[in-house]
Coordinates of C-alpha atoms in Angstrom, one line a residue:
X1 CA 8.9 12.9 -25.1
X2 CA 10.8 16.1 -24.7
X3 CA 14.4 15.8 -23.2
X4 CA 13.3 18.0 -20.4
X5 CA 10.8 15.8 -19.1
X6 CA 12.7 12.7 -19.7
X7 CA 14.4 11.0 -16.7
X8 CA 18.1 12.4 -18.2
X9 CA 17.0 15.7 -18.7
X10 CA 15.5 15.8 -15.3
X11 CA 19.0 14.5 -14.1
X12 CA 20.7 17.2 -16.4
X13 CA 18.3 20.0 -14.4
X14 CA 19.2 18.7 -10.7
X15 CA 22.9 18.3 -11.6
X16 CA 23.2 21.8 -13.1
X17 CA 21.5 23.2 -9.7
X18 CA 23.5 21.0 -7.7
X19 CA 26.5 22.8 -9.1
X20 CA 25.0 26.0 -8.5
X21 CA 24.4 25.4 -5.5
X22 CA 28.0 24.2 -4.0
X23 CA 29.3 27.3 -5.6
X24 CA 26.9 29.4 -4.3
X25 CA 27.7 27.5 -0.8
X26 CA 31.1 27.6 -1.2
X27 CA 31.0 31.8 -2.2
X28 CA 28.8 32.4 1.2
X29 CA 31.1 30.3 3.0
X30 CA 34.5 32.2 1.8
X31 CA 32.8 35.7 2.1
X32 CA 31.8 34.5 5.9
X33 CA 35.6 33.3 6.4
X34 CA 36.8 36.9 4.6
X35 CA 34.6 39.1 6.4
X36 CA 35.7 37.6 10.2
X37 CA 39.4 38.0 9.3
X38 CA 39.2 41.1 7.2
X39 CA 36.7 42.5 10.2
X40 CA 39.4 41.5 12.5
X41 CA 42.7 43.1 11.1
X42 CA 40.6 46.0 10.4
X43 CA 39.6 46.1 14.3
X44 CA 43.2 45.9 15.3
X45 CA 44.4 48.1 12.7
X46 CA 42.7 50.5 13.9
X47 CA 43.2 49.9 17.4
X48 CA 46.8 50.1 16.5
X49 CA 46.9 53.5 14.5
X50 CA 44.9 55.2 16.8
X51 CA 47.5 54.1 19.4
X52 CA 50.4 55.6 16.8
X53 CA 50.9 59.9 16.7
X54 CA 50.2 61.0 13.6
X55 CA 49.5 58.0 12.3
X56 CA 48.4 57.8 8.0
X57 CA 46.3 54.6 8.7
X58 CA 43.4 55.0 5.7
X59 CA 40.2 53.1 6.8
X60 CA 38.0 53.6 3.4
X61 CA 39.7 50.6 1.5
X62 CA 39.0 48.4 4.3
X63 CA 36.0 49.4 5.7
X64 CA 34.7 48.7 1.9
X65 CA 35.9 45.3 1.7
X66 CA 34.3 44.6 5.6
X67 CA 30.9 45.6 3.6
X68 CA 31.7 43.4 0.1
X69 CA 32.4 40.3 2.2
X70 CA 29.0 41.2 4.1
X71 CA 26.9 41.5 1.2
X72 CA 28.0 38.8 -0.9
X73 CA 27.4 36.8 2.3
X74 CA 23.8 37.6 2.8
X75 CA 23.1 37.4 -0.8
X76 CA 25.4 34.0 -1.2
X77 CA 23.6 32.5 1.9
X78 CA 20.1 33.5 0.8
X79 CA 20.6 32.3 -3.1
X80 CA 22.3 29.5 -1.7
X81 CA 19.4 28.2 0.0
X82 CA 16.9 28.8 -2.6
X83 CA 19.0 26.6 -5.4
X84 CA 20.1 23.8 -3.4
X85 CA 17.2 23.1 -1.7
X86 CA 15.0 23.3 -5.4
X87 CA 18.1 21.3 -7.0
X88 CA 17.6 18.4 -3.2
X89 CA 13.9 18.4 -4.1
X90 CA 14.4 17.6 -7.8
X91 CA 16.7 14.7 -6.5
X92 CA 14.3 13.4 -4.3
X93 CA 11.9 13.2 -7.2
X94 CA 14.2 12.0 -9.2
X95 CA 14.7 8.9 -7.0
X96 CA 10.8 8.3 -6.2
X97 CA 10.2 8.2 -10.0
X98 CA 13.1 5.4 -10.3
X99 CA 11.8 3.9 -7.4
X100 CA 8.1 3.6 -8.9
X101 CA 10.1 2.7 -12.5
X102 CA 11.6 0.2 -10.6
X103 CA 8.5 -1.4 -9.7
X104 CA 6.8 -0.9 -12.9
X105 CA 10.0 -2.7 -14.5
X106 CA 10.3 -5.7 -11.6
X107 CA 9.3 -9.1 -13.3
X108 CA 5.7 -9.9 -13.3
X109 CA 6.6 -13.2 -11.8
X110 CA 7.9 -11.7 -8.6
X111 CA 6.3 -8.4 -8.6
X112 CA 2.9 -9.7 -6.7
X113 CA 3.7 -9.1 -2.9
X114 CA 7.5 -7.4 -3.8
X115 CA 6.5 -3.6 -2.9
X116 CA 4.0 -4.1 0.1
X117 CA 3.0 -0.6 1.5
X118 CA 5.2 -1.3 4.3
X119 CA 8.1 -1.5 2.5
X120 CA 7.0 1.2 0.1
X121 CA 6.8 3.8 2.8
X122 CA 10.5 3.1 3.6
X123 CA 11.3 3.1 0.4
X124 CA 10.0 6.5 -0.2
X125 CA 12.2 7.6 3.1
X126 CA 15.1 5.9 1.3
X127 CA 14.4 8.7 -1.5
X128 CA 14.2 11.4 0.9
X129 CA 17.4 10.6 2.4
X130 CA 19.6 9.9 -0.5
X131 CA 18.0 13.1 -2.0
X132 CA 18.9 15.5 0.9
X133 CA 22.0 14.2 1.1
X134 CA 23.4 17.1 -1.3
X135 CA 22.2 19.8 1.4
X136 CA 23.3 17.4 4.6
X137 CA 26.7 15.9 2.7
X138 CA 27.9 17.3 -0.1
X139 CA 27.4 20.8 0.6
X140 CA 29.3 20.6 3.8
X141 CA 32.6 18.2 2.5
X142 CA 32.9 21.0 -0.6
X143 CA 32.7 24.0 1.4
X144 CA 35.0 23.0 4.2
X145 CA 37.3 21.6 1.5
X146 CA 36.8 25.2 -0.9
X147 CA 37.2 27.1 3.0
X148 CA 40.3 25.1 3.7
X149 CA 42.1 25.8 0.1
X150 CA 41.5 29.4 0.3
X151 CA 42.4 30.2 4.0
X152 CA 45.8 28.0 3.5
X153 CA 46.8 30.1 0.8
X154 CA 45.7 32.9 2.3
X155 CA 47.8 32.2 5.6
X156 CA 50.7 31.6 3.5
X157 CA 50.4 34.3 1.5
X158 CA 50.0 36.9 4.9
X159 CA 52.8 35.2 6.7
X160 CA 54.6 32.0 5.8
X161 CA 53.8 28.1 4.7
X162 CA 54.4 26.8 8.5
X163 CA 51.2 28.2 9.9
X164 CA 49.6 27.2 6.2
X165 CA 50.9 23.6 6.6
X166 CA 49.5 23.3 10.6
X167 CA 46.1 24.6 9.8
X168 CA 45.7 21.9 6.6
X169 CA 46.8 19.2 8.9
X170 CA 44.7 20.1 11.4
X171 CA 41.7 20.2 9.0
X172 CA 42.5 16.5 7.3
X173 CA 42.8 15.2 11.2
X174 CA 39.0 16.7 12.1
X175 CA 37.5 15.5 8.4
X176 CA 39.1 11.8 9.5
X177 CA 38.2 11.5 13.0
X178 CA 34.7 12.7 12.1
X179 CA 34.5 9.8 9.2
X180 CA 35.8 7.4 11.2
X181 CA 33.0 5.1 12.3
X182 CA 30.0 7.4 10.9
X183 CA 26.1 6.0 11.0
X184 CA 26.7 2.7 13.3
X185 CA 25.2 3.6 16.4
X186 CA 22.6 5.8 14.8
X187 CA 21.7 3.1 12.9
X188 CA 21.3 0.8 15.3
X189 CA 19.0 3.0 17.6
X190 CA 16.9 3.2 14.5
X191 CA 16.1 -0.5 14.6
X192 CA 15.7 -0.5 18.1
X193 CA 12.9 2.4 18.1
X194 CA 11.5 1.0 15.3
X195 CA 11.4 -2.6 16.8
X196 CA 9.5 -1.1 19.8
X197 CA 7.0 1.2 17.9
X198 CA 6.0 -1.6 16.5
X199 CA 5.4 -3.8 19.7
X200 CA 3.7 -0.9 21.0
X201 CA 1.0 -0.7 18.6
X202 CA 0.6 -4.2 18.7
X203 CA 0.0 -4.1 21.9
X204 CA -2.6 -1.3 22.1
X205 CA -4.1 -3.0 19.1
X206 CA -4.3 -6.3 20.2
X207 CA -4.6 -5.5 24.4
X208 CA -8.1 -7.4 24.8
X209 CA -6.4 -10.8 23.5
X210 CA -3.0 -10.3 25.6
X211 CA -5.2 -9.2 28.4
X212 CA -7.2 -12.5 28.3
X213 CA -4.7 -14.6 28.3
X214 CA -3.2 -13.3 31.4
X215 CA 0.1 -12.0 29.2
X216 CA 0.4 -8.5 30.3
X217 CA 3.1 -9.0 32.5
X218 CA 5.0 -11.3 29.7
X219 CA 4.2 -8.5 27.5
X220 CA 5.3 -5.5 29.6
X221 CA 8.7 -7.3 30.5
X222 CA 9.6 -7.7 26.8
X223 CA 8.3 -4.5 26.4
X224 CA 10.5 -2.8 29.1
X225 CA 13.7 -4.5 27.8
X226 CA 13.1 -3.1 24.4
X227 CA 13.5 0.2 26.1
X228 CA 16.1 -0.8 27.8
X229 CA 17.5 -1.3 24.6
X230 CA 16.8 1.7 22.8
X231 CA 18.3 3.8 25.9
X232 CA 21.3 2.0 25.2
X233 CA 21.2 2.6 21.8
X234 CA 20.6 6.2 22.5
X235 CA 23.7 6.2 25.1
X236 CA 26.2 4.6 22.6
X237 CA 25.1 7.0 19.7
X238 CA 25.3 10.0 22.7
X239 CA 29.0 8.9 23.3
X240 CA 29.6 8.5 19.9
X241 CA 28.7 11.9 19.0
X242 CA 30.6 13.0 22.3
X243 CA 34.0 11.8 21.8
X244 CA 33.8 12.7 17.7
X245 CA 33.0 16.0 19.2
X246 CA 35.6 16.2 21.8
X247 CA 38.5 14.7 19.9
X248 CA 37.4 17.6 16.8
X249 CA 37.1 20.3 19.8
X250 CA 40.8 19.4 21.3
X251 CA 42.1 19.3 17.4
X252 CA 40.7 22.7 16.5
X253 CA 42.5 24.2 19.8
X254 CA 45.6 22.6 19.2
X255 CA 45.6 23.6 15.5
X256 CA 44.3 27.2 16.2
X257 CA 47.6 27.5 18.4
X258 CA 50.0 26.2 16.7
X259 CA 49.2 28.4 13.7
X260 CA 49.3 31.2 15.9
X261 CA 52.6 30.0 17.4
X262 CA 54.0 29.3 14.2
X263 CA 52.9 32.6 12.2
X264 CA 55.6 35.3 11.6
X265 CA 53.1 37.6 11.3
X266 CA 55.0 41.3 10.8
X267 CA 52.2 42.6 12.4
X268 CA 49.6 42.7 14.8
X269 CA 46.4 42.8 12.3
X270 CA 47.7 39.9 10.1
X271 CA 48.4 37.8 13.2
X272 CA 44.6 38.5 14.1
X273 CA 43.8 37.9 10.8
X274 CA 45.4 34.6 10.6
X275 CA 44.1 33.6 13.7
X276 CA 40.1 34.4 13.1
X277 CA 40.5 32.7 9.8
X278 CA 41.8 29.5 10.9
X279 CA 38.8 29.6 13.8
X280 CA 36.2 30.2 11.1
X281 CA 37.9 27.1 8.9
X282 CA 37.9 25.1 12.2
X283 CA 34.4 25.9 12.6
X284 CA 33.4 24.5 9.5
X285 CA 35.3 21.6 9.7
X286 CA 33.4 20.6 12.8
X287 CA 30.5 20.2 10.4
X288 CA 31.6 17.2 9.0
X289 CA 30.7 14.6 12.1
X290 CA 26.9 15.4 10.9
X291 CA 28.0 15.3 7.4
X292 CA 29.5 11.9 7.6
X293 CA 26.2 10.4 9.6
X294 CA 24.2 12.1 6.8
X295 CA 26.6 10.1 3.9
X296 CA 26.1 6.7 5.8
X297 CA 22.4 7.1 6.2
X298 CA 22.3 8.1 2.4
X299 CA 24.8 5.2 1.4
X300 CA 22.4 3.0 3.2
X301 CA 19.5 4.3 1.5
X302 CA 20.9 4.1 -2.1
X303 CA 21.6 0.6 -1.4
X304 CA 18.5 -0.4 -0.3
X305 CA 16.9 1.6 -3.5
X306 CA 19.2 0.0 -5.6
X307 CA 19.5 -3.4 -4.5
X308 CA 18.1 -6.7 -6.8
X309 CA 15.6 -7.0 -4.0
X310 CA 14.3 -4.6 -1.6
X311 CA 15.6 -5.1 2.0
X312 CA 13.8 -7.4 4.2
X313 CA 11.4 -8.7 1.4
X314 CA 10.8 -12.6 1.3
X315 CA 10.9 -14.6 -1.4
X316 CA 7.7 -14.0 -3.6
X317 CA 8.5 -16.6 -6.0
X318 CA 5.2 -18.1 -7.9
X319 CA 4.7 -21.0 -9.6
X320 CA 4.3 -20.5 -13.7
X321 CA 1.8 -21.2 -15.6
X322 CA 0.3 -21.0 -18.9
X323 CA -2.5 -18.6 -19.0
X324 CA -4.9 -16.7 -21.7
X325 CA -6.9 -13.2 -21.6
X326 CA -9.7 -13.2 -24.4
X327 CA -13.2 -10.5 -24.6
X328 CA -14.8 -13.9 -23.4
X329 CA -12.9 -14.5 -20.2
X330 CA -9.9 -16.4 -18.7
X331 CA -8.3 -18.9 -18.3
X332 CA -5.2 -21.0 -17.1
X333 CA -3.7 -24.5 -17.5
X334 CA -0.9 -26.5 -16.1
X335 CA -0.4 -25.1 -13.2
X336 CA 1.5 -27.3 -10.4
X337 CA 0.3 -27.1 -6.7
X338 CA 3.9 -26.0 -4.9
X339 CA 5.0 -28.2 -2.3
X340 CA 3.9 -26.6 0.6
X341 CA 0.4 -27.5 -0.8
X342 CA -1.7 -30.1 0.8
X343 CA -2.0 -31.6 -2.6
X344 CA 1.3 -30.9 -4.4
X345 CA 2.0 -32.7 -7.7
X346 CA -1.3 -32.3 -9.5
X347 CA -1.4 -30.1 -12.4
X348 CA -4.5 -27.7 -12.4
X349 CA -6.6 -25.8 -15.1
X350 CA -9.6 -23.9 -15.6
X351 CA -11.8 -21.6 -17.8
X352 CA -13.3 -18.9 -16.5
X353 CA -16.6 -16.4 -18.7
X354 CA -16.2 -13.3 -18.2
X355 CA -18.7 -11.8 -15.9
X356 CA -18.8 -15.6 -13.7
X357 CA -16.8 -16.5 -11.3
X358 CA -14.6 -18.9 -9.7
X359 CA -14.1 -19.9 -6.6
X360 CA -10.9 -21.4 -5.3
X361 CA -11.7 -23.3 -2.2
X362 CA -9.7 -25.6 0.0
X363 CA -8.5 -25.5 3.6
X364 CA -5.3 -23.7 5.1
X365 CA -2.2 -24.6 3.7
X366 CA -3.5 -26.1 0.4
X367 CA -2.4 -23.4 -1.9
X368 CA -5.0 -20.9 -2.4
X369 CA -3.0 -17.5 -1.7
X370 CA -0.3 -19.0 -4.1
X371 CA -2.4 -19.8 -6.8
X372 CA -4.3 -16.5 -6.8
X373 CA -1.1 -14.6 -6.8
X374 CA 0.6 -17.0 -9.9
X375 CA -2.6 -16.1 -11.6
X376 CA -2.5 -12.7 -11.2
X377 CA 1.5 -12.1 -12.5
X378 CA 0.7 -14.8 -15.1
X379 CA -3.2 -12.9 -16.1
X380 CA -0.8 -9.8 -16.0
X381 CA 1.5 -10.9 -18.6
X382 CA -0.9 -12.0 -21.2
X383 CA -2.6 -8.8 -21.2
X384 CA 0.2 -6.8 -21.6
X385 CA -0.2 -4.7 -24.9
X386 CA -4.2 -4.0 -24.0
X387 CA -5.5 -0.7 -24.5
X388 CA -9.1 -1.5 -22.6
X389 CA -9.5 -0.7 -19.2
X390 CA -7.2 -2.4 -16.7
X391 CA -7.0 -5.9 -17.2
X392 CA -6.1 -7.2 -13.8
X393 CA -6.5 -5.9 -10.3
X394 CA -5.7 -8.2 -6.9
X395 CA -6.8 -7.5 -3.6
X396 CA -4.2 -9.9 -0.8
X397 CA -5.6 -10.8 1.9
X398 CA -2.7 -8.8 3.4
X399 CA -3.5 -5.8 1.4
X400 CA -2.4 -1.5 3.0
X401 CA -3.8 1.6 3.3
X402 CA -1.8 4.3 4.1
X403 CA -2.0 7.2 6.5
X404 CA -5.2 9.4 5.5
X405 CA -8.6 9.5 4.5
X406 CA -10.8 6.6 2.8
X407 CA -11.3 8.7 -0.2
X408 CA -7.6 9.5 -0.7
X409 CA -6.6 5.9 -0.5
X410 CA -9.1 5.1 -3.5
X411 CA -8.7 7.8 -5.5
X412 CA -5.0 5.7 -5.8
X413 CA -7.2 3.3 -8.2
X414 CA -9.0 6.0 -9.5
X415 CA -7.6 10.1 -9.4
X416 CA -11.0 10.9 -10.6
X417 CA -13.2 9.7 -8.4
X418 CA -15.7 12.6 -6.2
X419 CA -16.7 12.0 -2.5
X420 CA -20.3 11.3 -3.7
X421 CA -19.7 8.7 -5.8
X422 CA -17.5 7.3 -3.5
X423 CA -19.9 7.7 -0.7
X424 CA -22.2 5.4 -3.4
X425 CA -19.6 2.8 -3.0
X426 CA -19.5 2.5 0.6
X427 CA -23.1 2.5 0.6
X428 CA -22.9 -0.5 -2.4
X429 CA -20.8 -2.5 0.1
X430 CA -22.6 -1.5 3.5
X431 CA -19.7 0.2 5.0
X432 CA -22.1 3.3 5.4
X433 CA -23.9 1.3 8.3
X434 CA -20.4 2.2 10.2
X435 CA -20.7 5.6 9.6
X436 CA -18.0 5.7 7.2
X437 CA -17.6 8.3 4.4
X438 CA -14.8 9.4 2.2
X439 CA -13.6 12.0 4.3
X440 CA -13.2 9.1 6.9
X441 CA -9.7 9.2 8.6
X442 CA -8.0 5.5 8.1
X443 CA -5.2 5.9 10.2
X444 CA -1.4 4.7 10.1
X445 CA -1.7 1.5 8.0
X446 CA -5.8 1.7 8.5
X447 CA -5.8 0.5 12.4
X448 CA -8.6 3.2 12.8
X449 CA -11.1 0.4 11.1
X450 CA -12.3 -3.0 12.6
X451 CA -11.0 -6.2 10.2
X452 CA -14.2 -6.4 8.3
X453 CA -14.4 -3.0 7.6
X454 CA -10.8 -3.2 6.4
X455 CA -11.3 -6.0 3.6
X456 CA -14.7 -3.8 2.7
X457 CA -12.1 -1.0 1.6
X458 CA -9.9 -2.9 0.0
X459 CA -12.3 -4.4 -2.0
X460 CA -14.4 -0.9 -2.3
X461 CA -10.6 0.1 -3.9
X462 CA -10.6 -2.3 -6.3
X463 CA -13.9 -2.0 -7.2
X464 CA -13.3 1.8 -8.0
X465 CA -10.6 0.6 -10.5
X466 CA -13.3 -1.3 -12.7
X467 CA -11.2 -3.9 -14.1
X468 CA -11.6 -6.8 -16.8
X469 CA -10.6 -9.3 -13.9
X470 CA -11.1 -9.1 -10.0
X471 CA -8.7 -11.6 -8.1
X472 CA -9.7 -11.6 -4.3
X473 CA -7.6 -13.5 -1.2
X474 CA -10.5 -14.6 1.1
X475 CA -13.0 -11.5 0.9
X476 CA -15.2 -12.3 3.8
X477 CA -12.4 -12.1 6.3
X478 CA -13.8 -10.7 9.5
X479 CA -17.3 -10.6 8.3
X480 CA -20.5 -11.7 9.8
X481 CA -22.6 -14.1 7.9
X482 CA -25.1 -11.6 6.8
X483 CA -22.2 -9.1 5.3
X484 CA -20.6 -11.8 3.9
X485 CA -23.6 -12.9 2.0
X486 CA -23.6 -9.3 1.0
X487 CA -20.4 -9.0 -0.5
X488 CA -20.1 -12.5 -2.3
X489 CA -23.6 -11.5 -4.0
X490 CA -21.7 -7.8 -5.0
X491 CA -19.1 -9.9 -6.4
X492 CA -21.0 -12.5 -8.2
X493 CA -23.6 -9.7 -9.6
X494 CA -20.4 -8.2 -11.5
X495 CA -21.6 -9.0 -15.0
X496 CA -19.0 -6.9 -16.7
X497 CA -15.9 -8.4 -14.6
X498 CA -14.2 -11.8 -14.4
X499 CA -14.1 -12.8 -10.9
X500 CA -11.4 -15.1 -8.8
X501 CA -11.9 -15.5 -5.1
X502 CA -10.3 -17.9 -2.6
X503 CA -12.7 -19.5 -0.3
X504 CA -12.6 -22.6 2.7
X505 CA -15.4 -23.8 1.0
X506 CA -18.2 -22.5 -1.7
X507 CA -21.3 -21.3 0.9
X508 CA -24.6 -22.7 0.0
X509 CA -26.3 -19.7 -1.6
X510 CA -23.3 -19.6 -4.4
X511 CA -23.6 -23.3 -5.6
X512 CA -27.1 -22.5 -6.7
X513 CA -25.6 -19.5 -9.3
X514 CA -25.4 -21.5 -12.7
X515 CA -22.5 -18.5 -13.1
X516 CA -19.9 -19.6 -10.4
X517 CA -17.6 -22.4 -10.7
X518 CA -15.4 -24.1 -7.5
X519 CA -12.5 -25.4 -8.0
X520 CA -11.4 -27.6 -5.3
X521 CA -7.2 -27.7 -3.8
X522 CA -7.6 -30.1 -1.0
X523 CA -8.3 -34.0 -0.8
X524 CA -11.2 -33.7 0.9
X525 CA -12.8 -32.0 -1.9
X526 CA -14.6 -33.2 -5.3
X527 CA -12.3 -33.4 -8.5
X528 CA -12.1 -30.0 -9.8
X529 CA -13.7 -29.7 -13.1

């Protein structure tokens, strides 16, 4: 792989346009300063010479720097935007890539469950933050620090180092206040909108339940003091922002007059000069309030993208166990039932064809979901090195679509897939019945869809990925007895895939297939085979 397309060339690339870009910034932002003071001693210059008899003022020098400073501001501002923005976006996909590289790197044992599609939709906003904050942070902290250098000099050189001295102390006093206590109460009115979107749409989506069991007014309460929440949230962040604000505001017109009061200026258009240049430094300085929330939320965000385990995950910790991946099937061994199993203690093993299936059965709380997802991260290990088609794909019984349509959520398992051959799917797994298609919107997290139709596309998803073993969390969720029969007989009829389900219990059309085997968690069960 070329340098250019590895991840430290790509790094190389953003860097160099990063640098670009803050001097590009940092030339727009010094011509802007240059053309307001050299526009204003060249106002009062001439005011003044025209007031003088006979005076040998010469406007043509000036009057062509007033039009430099203009033009390399428009041209600085414009080029500006073009390369920072291209070097932000090369950042951001910078950072999805390591996030996905992350993923891909994350031990098998502990990657089954890790990036749910919750957590990977923040995670992608965690990208886009710490990626923009070169436009939103570091642009603004090296221009105002570039501005400052040059217009201190500047002052001294036009009058004396008193001014100079009271416009750089003013500047340092802004740039603390402003990082003082950045991000906290933006952050916190984050959570709290986020806390009560959420209760929202688990309201709307669950209202018939709530409704019959008379907890509306239960539900609107706690509803009501999340907003009360969230509008205290908003206040503090309001005040926040206010007295950063003020305090910059009363800083900027205390430093703006003391420079004035302190300038020896031998004339009137260096005094004016001095004076509009300090107000355009000031001006920029009062940037940095936003600039500071910007660094917090991207501090936060490169922690949580950086972190030995993604914020707010739970421990996804499986048992091991010894597992083998041959052309004739699978199989496992050893395998201790965890603790929180009904049955713990007991070592477990099976074989599995390839093309039968198994079926995991047992009641709730005996260790189904565990053992599928142990075989899957175990199943996932000892195929690594295959060249064949994918080895292993699992569908959870908490399994996420994202925001879209059907089609583009499976053409995640398979880029190639057309909308006819996906429409064949749906048809395979009776999801056509609903009127579904694959131009079919899903929804935020798929709550456009009734449960049943829901585990239909997750499965229809994993069918589309046409791999060597199918490991499926309890597939008839939400179905009626006649679509379940339907998609257990889809499964089972996969002669070319290994199959793994977890069932309560084996129905009584299945125990008749020579081709599926149960394998019993419970006590209540027969000893498994």
């Amino acid at each position: 792989m070329s340098s250019s397309r590895s991840p430290n060339g790509r790094g190389r690339r953003a860097g160099s346009l990063a640098a670009g870009g803050l001097v590009l910034a940092v030339v727009a932002e010094l011509s802007s300063a240059g053309l307001l003071g050299l526009s204003g001693w060249f106002i009062s210059a001439c005011a003044v010479a025209g007031a003088a008899t006979f005076s040998s003022f010469s406007y043509i020098a000036p009057s062509g720097g007033v039009r430099a400073f203009a033009l390399a501001r428009v041209a600085g501002n414009y080029s500006k935007r073009l390369v920072l923005h291209a070097a932000a976006l090369r950042r951001v996909a910078i950072a999805r890539a390591g996030l996905f590289d992350r993923a891909t790197a994350t031990d098998r044992a502990q990657a089954d469950g890790l990036w749910s599609g919750e957590l990977l939709d923040r995670s992608m906003a965690d990208a886009d933050s710490a990626g923009m904050a070169l436009i939103e942070w570091t642009t603004p902290v090296a221009v105002t620090a570039a501005l400052t250098a040059g217009a201190v000099l500047a002052v001294e050189v036009s009058t004396s180092l008193a001014p100079a001295a009271v416009l750089a102390v003013g500047v340092v006093a802004m740039s603390v206040i402003a990082h003082r206590t950045p991000g906290t109460a933006g952050e916190a009115e984050q959570h709290t909108r986020k806390a009560l979107r959420a209760e929202i749409v688990t309201a709307v989506d669950a209202w018939p339940e709530i409704a019959s069991l008379g907890a509306a007014e239960q539900l609107a309460a706690r509803t009501t003091a999340r907003c009360t929440r969230l509008d205290t949230a908003r206040e503090g962040a309001g005040r926040r922002r206010h007295r950063t604000a003020l305090a910059t505001g009363l800083i900027g017109t205390a430093t703006v007059t003391a420079t004035a009061a302190t300038a020896s200026a031998p004339d009137a258009p260096t005094f004016v000069f001095v004076a509009l240049l300090s107000l355009g430094v000031l001006a920029q300085a009062e940037q940095l309030a936003n600039a500071a929330d910007a660094r917090a939320t991207a501090q936060a965000a490169h922690r949580r993208l950086t972190g030995s385990v993604p914020l707010g995950v739970s421990d996804t910790t499986v048992p091991e166990m010894r597992s083998w991946f041959t052309e004739q099937g699978i199989g496992f061994a050893d395998y201790a039932l965890p603790p929180t199993a009904l049955r713990p203690g007991r070592e477990l093993g099976a074989t599995v064809a390839r093309g039968a299936t198994l079926v995991v059965t047992g009641r709730s709380g005996s260790g189904k979901s565990t053992l599928l997802r142990a075989l899957a991260s175990s199943l996932r290990q000892a195929a690594d090195g295959r060249d064949s088609r994918p080895a292993v794909v699992a569908v959870a019984a908490d399994d996420h679509l994202f925001t879209g349509t059907l089609g583009s959520n499976w053409r995640l398992a398979d880029a190639a897939l057309t909308d006819d051959e996906i429409d064949e799917l749906l048809a395979e797994l009776r999801l056509n019945d609903s009127g579904l298609t694959a131009t079919t919107s899903v929804g935020p997290g798929g709550r456009q869809l009734s449960g049943g139709e829901l585990r239909r596309v997750y499965l229809g998803r994993a069918l589309a990925r046409r791999p060597e073993v199918l490991i499926v969390d309890e597939p008839t969720t939400g179905l009626d007895d006649r679509t379940a029969r339907h998609v257990l007989g889809v499964l089972a009829n996969l002669r070319d895939t290994t199959v793994v389900i977890a069932l309560h219990d084996v129905p009584v059309y299945l125990e008749a297939d020579g081709r599926v085997t149960r394998l019993p968690l419970d006590h209540t069960s027969q000893e498994a085979p």
